[in-house]
Coordinates of C-alpha atoms and ligand atoms in Angstrom, one line a residue:
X176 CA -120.6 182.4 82.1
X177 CA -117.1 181.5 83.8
X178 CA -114.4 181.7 81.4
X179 CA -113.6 178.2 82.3
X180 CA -116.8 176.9 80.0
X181 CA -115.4 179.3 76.9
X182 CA -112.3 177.1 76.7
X183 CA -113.1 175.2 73.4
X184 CA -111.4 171.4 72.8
X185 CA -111.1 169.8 69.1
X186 CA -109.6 166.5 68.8
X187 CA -110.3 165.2 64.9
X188 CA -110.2 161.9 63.4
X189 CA -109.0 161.8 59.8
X190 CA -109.7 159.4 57.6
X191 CA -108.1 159.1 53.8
X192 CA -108.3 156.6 51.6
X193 CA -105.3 155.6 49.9
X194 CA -106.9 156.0 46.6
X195 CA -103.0 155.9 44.6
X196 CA -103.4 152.3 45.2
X197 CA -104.2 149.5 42.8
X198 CA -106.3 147.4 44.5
X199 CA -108.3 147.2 47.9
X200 CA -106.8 146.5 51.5
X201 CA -107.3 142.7 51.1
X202 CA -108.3 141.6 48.2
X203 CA -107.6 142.3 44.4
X204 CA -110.6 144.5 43.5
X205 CA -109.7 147.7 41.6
X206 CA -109.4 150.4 44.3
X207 CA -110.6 152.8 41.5
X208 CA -114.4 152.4 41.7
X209 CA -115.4 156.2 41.3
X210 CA -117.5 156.2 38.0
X211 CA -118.4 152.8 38.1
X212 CA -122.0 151.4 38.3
X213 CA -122.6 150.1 41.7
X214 CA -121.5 147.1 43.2
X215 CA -119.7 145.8 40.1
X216 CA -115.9 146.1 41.6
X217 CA -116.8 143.5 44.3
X218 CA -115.7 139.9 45.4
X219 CA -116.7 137.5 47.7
X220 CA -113.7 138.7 50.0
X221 CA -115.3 142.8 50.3
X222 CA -118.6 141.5 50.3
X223 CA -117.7 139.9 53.0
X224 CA -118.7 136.7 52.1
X225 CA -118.4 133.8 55.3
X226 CA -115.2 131.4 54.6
X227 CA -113.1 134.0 52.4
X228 CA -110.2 135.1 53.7
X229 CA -108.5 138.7 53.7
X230 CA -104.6 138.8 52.5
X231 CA -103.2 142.2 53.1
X232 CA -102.1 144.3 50.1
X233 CA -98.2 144.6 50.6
X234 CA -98.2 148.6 49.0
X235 CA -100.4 149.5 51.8
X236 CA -97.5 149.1 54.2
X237 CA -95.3 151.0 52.2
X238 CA -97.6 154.1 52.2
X239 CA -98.6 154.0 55.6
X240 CA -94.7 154.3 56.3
X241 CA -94.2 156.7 53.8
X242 CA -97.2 158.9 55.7
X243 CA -95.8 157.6 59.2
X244 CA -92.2 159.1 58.1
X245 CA -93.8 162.0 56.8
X246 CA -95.6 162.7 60.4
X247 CA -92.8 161.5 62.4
X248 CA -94.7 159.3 63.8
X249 CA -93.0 155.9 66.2
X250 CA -93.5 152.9 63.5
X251 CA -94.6 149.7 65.6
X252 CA -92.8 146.8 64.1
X253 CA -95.4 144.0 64.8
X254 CA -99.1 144.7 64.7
X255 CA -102.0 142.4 64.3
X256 CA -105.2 143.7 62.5
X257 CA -108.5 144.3 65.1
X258 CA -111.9 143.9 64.2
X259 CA -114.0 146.1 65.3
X260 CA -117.3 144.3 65.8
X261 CA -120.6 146.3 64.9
X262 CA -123.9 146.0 62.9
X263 CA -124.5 148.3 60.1
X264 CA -126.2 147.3 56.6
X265 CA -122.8 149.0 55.1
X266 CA -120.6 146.0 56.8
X267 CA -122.0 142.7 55.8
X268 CA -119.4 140.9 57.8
X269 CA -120.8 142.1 61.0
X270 CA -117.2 143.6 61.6
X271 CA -114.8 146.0 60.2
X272 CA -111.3 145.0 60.2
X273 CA -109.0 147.7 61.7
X274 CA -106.0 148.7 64.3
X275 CA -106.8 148.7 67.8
X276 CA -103.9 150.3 70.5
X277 CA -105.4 148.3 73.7
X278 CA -105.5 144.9 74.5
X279 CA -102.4 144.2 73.3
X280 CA -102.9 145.7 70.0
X281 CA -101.0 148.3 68.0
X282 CA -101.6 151.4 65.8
X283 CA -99.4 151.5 62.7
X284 CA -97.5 154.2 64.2
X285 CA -97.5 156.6 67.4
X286 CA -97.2 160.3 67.8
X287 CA -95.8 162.3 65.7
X288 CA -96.9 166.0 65.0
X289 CA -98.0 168.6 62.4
X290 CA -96.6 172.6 62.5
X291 CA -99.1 174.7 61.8
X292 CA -98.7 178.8 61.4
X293 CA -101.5 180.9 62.4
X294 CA -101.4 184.8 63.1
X295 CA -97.2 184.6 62.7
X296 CA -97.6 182.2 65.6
X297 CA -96.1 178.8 65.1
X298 CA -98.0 175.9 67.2
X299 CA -97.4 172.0 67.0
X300 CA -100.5 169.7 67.1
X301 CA -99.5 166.4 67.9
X302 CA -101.1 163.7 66.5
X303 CA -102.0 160.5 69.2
X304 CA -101.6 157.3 65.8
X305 CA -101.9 156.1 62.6
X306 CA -103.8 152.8 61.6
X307 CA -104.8 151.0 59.0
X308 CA -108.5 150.1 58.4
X309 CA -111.2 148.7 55.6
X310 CA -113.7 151.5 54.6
X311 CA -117.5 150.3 54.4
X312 CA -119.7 149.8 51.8
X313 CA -121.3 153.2 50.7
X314 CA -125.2 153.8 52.0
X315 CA -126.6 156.0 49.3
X316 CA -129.7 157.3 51.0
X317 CA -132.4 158.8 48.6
X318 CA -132.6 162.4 50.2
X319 CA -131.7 163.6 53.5
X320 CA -130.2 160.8 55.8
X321 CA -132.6 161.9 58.5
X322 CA -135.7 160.9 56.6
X323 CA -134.7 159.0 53.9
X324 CA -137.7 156.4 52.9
X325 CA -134.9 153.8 51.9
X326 CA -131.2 152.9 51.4
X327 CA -129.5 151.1 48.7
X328 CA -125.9 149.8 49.2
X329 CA -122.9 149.8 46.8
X330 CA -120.0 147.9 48.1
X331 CA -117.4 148.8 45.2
X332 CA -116.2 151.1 48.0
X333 CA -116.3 148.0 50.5
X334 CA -112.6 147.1 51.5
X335 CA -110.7 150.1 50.0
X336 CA -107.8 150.8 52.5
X337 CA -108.3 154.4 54.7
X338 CA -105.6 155.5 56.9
X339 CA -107.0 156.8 59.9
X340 CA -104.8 160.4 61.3
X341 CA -105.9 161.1 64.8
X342 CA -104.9 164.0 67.0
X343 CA -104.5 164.5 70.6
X344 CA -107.9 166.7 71.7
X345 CA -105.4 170.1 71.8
X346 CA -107.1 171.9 68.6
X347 CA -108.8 175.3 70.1
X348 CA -110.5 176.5 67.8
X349 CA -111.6 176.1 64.4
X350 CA -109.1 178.1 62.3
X351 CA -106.7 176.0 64.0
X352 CA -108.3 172.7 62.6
X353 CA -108.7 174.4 59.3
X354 CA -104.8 175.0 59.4
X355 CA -104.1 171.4 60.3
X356 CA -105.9 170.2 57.5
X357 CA -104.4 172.2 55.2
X358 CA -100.5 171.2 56.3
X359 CA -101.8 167.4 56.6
X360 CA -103.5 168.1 52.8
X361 CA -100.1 169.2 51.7
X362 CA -97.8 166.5 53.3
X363 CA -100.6 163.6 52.0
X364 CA -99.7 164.7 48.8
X365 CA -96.4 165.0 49.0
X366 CA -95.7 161.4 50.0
X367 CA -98.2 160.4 47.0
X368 CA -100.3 158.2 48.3
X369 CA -103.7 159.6 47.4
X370 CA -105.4 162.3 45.6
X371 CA -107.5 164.1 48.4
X372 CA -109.0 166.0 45.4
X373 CA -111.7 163.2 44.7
X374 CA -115.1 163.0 46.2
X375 CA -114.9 161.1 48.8
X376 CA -111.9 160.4 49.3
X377 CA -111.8 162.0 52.8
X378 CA -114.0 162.0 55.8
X379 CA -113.4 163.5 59.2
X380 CA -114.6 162.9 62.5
X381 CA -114.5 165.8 65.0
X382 CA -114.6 165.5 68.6
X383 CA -115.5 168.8 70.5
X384 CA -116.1 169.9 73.5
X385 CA -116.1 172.9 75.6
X386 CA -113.9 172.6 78.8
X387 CA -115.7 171.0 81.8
X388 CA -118.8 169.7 79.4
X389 CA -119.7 166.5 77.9
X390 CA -118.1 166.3 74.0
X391 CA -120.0 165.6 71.2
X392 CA -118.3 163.8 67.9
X393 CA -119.8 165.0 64.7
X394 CA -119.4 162.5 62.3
X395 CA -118.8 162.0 58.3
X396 CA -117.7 165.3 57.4
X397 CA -117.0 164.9 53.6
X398 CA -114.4 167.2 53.0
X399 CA -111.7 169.1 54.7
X400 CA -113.6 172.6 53.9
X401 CA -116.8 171.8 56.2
X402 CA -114.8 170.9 58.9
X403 CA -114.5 174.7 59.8
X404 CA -117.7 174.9 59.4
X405 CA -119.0 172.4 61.6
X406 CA -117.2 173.0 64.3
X407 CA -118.3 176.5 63.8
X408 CA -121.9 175.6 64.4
X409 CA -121.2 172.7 66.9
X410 CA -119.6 175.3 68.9
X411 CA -122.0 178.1 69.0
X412 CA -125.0 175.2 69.3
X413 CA -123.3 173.7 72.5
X414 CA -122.6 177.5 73.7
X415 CA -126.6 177.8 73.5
X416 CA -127.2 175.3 75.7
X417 CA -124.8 176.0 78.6
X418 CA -126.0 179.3 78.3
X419 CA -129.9 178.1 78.7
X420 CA -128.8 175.6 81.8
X421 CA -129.2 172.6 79.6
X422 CA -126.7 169.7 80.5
X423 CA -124.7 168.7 77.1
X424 CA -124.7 165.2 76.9
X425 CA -122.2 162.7 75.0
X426 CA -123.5 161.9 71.7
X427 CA -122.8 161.2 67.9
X428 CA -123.9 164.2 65.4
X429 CA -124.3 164.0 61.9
X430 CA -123.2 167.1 59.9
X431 CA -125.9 167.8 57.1
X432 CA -124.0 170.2 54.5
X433 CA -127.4 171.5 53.4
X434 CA -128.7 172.7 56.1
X435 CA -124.9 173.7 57.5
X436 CA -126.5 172.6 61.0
X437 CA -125.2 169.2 63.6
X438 CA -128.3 166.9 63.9
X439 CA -128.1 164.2 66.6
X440 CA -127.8 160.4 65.6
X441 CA -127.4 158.5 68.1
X442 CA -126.3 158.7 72.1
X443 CA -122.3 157.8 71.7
X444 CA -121.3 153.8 71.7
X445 CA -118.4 153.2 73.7
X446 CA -115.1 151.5 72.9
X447 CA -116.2 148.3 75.0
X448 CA -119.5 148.0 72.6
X449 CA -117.2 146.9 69.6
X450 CA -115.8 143.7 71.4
X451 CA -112.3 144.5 69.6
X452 CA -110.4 141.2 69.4
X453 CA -107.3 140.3 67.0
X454 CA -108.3 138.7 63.6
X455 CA -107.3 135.4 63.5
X456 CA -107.7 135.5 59.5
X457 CA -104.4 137.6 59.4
X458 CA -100.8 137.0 60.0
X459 CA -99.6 139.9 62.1
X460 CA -97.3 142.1 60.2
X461 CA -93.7 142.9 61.1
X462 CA -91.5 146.1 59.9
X463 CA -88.4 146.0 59.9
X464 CA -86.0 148.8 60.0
X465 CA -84.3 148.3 56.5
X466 CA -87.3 148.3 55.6
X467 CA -88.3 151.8 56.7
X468 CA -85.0 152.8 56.2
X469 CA -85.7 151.8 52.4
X470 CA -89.3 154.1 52.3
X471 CA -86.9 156.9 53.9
X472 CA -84.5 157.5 51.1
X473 CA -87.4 157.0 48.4
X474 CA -89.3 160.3 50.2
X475 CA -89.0 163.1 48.3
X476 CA -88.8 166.8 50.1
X477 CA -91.6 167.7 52.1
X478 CA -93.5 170.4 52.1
X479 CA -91.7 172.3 55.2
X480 CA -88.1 171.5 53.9
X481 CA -89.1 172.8 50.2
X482 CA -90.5 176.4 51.9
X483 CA -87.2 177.0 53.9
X484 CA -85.0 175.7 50.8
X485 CA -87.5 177.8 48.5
X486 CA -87.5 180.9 50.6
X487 CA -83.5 180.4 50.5
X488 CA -82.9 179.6 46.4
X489 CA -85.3 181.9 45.3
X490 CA -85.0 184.8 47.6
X491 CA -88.5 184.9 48.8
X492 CA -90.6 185.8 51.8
X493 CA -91.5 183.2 54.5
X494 CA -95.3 183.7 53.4
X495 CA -94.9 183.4 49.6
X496 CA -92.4 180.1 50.4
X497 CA -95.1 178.7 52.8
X498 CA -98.3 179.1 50.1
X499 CA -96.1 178.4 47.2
X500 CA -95.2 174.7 48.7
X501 CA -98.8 173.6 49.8
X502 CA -99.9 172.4 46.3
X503 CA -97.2 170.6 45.0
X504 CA -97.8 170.7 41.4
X505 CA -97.6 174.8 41.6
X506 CA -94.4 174.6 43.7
X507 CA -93.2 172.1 40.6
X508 CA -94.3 174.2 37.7
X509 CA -92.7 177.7 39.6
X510 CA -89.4 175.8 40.0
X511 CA -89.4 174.3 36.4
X512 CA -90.3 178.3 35.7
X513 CA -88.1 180.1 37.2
X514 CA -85.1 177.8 36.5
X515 CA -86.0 177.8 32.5
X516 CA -84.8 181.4 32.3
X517 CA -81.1 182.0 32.9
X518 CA -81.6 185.8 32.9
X519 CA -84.0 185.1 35.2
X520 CA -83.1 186.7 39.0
X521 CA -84.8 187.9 42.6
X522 CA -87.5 190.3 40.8
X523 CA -88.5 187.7 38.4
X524 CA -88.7 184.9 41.2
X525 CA -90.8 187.2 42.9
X526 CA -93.4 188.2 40.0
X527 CA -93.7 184.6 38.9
X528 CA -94.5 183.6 42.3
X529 CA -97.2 186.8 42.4
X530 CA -98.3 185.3 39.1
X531 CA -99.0 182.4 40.5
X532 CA -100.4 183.1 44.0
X533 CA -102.9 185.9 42.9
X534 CA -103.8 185.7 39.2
X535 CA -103.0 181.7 38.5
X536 CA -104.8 181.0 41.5
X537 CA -107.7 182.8 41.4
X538 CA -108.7 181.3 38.1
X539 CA -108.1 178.0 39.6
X540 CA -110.5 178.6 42.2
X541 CA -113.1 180.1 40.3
X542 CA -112.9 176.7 37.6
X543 CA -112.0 174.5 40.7
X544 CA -108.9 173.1 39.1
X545 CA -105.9 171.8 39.6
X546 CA -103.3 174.3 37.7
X547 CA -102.4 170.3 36.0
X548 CA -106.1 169.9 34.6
X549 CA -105.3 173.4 32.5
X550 CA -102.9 173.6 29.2
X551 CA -100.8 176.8 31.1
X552 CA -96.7 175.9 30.8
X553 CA -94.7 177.4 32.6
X554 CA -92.9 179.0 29.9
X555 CA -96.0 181.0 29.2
X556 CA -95.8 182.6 32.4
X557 CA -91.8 183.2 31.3
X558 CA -92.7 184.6 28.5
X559 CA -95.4 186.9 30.2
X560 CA -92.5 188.7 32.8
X561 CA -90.4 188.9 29.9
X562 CA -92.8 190.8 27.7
X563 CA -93.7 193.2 30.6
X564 CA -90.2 193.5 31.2
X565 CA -89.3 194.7 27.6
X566 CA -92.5 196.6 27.6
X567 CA -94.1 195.0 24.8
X568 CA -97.6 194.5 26.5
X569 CA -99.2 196.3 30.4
X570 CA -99.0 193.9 33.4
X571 CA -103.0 194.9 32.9
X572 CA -102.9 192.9 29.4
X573 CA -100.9 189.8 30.6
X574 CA -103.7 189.9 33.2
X575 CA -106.4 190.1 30.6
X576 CA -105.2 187.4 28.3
X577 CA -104.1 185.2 31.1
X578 CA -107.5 183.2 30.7
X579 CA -106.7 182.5 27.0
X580 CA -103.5 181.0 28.0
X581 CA -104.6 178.5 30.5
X582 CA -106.9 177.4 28.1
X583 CA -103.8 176.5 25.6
X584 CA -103.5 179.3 23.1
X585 CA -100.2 180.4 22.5
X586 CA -99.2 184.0 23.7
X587 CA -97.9 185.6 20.5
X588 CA -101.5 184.5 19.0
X589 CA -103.5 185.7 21.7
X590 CA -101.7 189.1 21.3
X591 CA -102.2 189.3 17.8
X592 CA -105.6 188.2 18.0
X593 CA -106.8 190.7 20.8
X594 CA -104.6 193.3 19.3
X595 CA -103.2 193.6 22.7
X596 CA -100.0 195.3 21.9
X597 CA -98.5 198.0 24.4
X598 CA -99.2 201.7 22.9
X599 CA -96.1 203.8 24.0
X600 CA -96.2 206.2 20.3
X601 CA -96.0 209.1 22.6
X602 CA -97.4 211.2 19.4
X603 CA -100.4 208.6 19.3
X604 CA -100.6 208.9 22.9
X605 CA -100.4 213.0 22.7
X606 CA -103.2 213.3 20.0
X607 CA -105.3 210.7 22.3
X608 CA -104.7 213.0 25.3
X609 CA -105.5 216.2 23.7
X610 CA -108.7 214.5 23.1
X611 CA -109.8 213.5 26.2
X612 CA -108.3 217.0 27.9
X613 CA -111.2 218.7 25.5
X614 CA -114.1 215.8 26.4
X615 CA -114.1 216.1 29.7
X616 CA -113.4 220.0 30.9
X617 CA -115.1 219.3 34.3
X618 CA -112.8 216.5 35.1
X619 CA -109.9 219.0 34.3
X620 CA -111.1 222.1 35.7
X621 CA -111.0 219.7 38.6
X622 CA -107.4 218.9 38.5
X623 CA -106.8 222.6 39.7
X624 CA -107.9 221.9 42.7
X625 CA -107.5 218.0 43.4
X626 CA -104.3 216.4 41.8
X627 CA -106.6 212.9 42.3
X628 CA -108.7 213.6 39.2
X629 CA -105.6 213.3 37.3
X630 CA -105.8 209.7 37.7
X631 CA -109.3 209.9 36.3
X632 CA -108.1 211.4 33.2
X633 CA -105.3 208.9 32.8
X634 CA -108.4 206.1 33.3
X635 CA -110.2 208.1 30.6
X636 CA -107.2 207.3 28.3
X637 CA -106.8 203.7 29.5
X638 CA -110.6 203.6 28.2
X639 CA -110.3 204.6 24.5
X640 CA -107.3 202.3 24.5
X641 CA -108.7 199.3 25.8
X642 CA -106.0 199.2 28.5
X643 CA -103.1 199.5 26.1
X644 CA -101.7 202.7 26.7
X645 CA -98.7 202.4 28.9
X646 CA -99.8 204.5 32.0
X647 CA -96.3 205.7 32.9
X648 CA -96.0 207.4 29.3
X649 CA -99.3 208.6 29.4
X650 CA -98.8 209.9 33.1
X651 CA -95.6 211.7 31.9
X652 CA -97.3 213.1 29.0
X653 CA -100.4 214.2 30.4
X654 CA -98.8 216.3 33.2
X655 CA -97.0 218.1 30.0
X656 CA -100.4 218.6 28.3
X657 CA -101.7 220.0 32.0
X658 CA -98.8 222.7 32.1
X659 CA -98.7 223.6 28.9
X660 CA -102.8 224.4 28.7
X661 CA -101.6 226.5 31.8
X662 CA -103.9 224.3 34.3
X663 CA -101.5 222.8 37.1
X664 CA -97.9 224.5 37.6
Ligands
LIG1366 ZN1 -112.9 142.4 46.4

């Protein structure tokens, strides 16, 4: 195979749905439909009724600037909404009412670009627009989509507003997409105009190809963490077929999560089959610049400014700035932390953030929460350096009773409770040694030879303690206890 057909090309089309909105695009449905039975947030307008007519929701305009600022995207002043004719049983209308950049039509914004950081190398992926768009009604298929016997609708999802991010096809591989996510993730959060946190409130469209070959777009990707996945498969399925003298051929793939495999829908429709023409419902829309000017002062810090002013404040490194900013509630509750402490300085800046990035973090992931959704405050985690600090507990204690504390219980209770106290009684710890020095001879006859099976003896203490005894006492005493028994010089 020429290295020419290795060359791997990812353009992806993201689609969020503004779900920190009140009501749909155009009409005044509830936007928040999750948890609802279906088709009871509907109206004639999202279901698309003939004679209704759309009126656009004014706060849509202000988040798509807020994202388009965020981006640094080129706002258009004037568009006109497209629609974007097609027949689907999820779009009674018969057309979906979007952006269109041809035909003398305009995206919501132009260009703009998202850093990314992978293996310390630093690589901008611009983005080609922004636009606006209705999402469909949901299909709810019983079973797979391939063979599903039948299809119910529920429209409640009918008319909600997505914002559609799509990049130039310069991704090249698939931890590169996965990075790009992650940054857009962050800054869609930041700007606070959705939760990407609830099902469905994402879906992603990936075009791929590999250089000199027909692309495929695999469609309806339901959250940013299979993207890497796809494309994974997508890439070693089309790699198979070059390598078997098959011609790839354009078409439109469904990833099916299940199976973790690209299954072909349907030879790809092109742009001309959609008939786009302006929607004559709909006054065309014009920003002006005091306008944007206005969204501009209301954004807060993004995510990139917060790491260099972080890594600067707090005296941190560029990676522990960079992963401490991508979820902005734990950059929030680390900054309330750190600055509720006035003794507080480097070192402590330092374990809080460790606190947070290893032991917080993990728990998160392993409950899949949001450090918001548990009771921890910030001032536990305070109080946790502090007590380390003074020595009053093992940083192997705060690690064990961590658990208790995101789940509310206060730390001087969860101490008492667990009797989880520090033992630094260095006559305590003596006796306690002498014991273990006359259970397990082998282990010190060893310690003659190998200075390692110390550390097994000091684990032999940490056992009958429960992980209390502080193990730079019982270090410190134990070598004592060696030399004096005449065992190690
Ligand atoms: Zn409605």
């Amino acid at each position: 195979m020429s290295k020419h057909s290795e060359e791997i090309v990812i353009g992806l089309e993201v689609h969020v749905q503004l779900t920190n909105l009140k009501t749909k695009l155009f009409c005044s449905c509830s936007n928040d439909y999750r948890g609802s039975e279906p088709n009871t947030y509907v109206c004639p307008i999202c279901l698309g009724m003939p004679g209704t007519l759309p009126v656009v929701n004014k706060k849509v305009i202000d988040y798509a600037t807020r994202l388009a600022l965020a981006l640094n995207c080129e706002i258009n002043n004037q568009f006109w909404y497209f629609r974007k004719n097609y027949h689907y049983p999820d779009l009674s209308k018969g057309f979906q009412i979007s952006q269109y950049n041809k035909a003398g039509g305009r995206a919501f914004a132009d260009g703009g670009k998202i850093t990314i950081k992978l293996n310390n190398h630093k690589r901008s992926i611009i983005l080609n627009r922004i636009h606006l768009e209705e999402d469909p009604a949901r299909l709810v298929h019983k079973g797979s989509i391939v063979n599903s016997p039948y299809t119910l609708v529920d429209y409640n999802r009918s008319g909600v507003c997505l914002i559609e991010i799509v990049t130039e096809p310069i991704i090249r591989s698939p931890e590169e997409a996965r990075e790009f996510l992650k940054q857009l993730k962050s800054i869609i959060q930041y700007t606070g105009i959705s939760d990407l946190n609830l099902q469905g409130s994402v879906r992603v469209d990936a075009n791929i190809s590999l250089k000199g070959h027909e692309r495929s777009e695999v469609k309806n990707i339901n959250s940013f963490r299979e993207v890497e996945r796809a494309l994974r498969h997508e890439i070693v399925r089309q790699k198979n077929l070059i390598k078997r003298g098959k011609n790839l051929t354009q078409e439109t793939r469904h990833w099916d999560e299940k199976r973790r495999i690209t299954v072909s829908l349907r030879t790809k429709e092109f742009e001309a089959d959609y008939r786009y023409f302006p929607d004559q419902d709909l006054v065309p829309i014009e920003i002006n610049d005091e306008f944007i000017q206005e969204i501009r002062l209301k954004l807060p810090e993004m995510p990139n400014e917060r790491a260099i002013r972080l890594k600067r404040d707090y005296n941190l490194s560029e990676f522990d700035s960079d992963n401490l900013v991508l979820d902005k509630n734990i950059a929030d509750f680390y900054e309330k932390g750190v600055n509720s402490d006035a003794a507080f300085g480097p070192d402590e800046f330092k374990y809080f953030c460790n606190w947070l990035m290893n032991d917080v973090s993990k728990i998160l992931n392993q409950q899949n929460k949001n450090i918001t959704e548990t009771q921890l405050h910030y001032r536990q985690i305070v109080d946790l350096i502090n007590l380390i600090n003074e020595g009053k507990i093992t940083s192997k204690i705060a690690k064990e009773i961590l658990p208790d504390l995101m789940n509310g219980f206060p730390i001087s209770e969860v101490i008492e409770k667990k009797g989880k106290k520090r033992i630094s009684d260095e006559n305590l710890l003596r006796d306690l040694i002498v014991e273990v020095i006359e259970e397990y001879k082998s282990i010190v006859n060893d310690c003659r030879e190998n200075p390692k099976a110390i550390e097994a003896l000091i684990g032999r203490v940490m056992q009958k303690t429960k992980g209390q005894a502080d193990p730079g006492i019982t270090r410190k005493i134990l070598l004592q206890s060696l030399v004096q028994f005449g065992i190690i010089n």
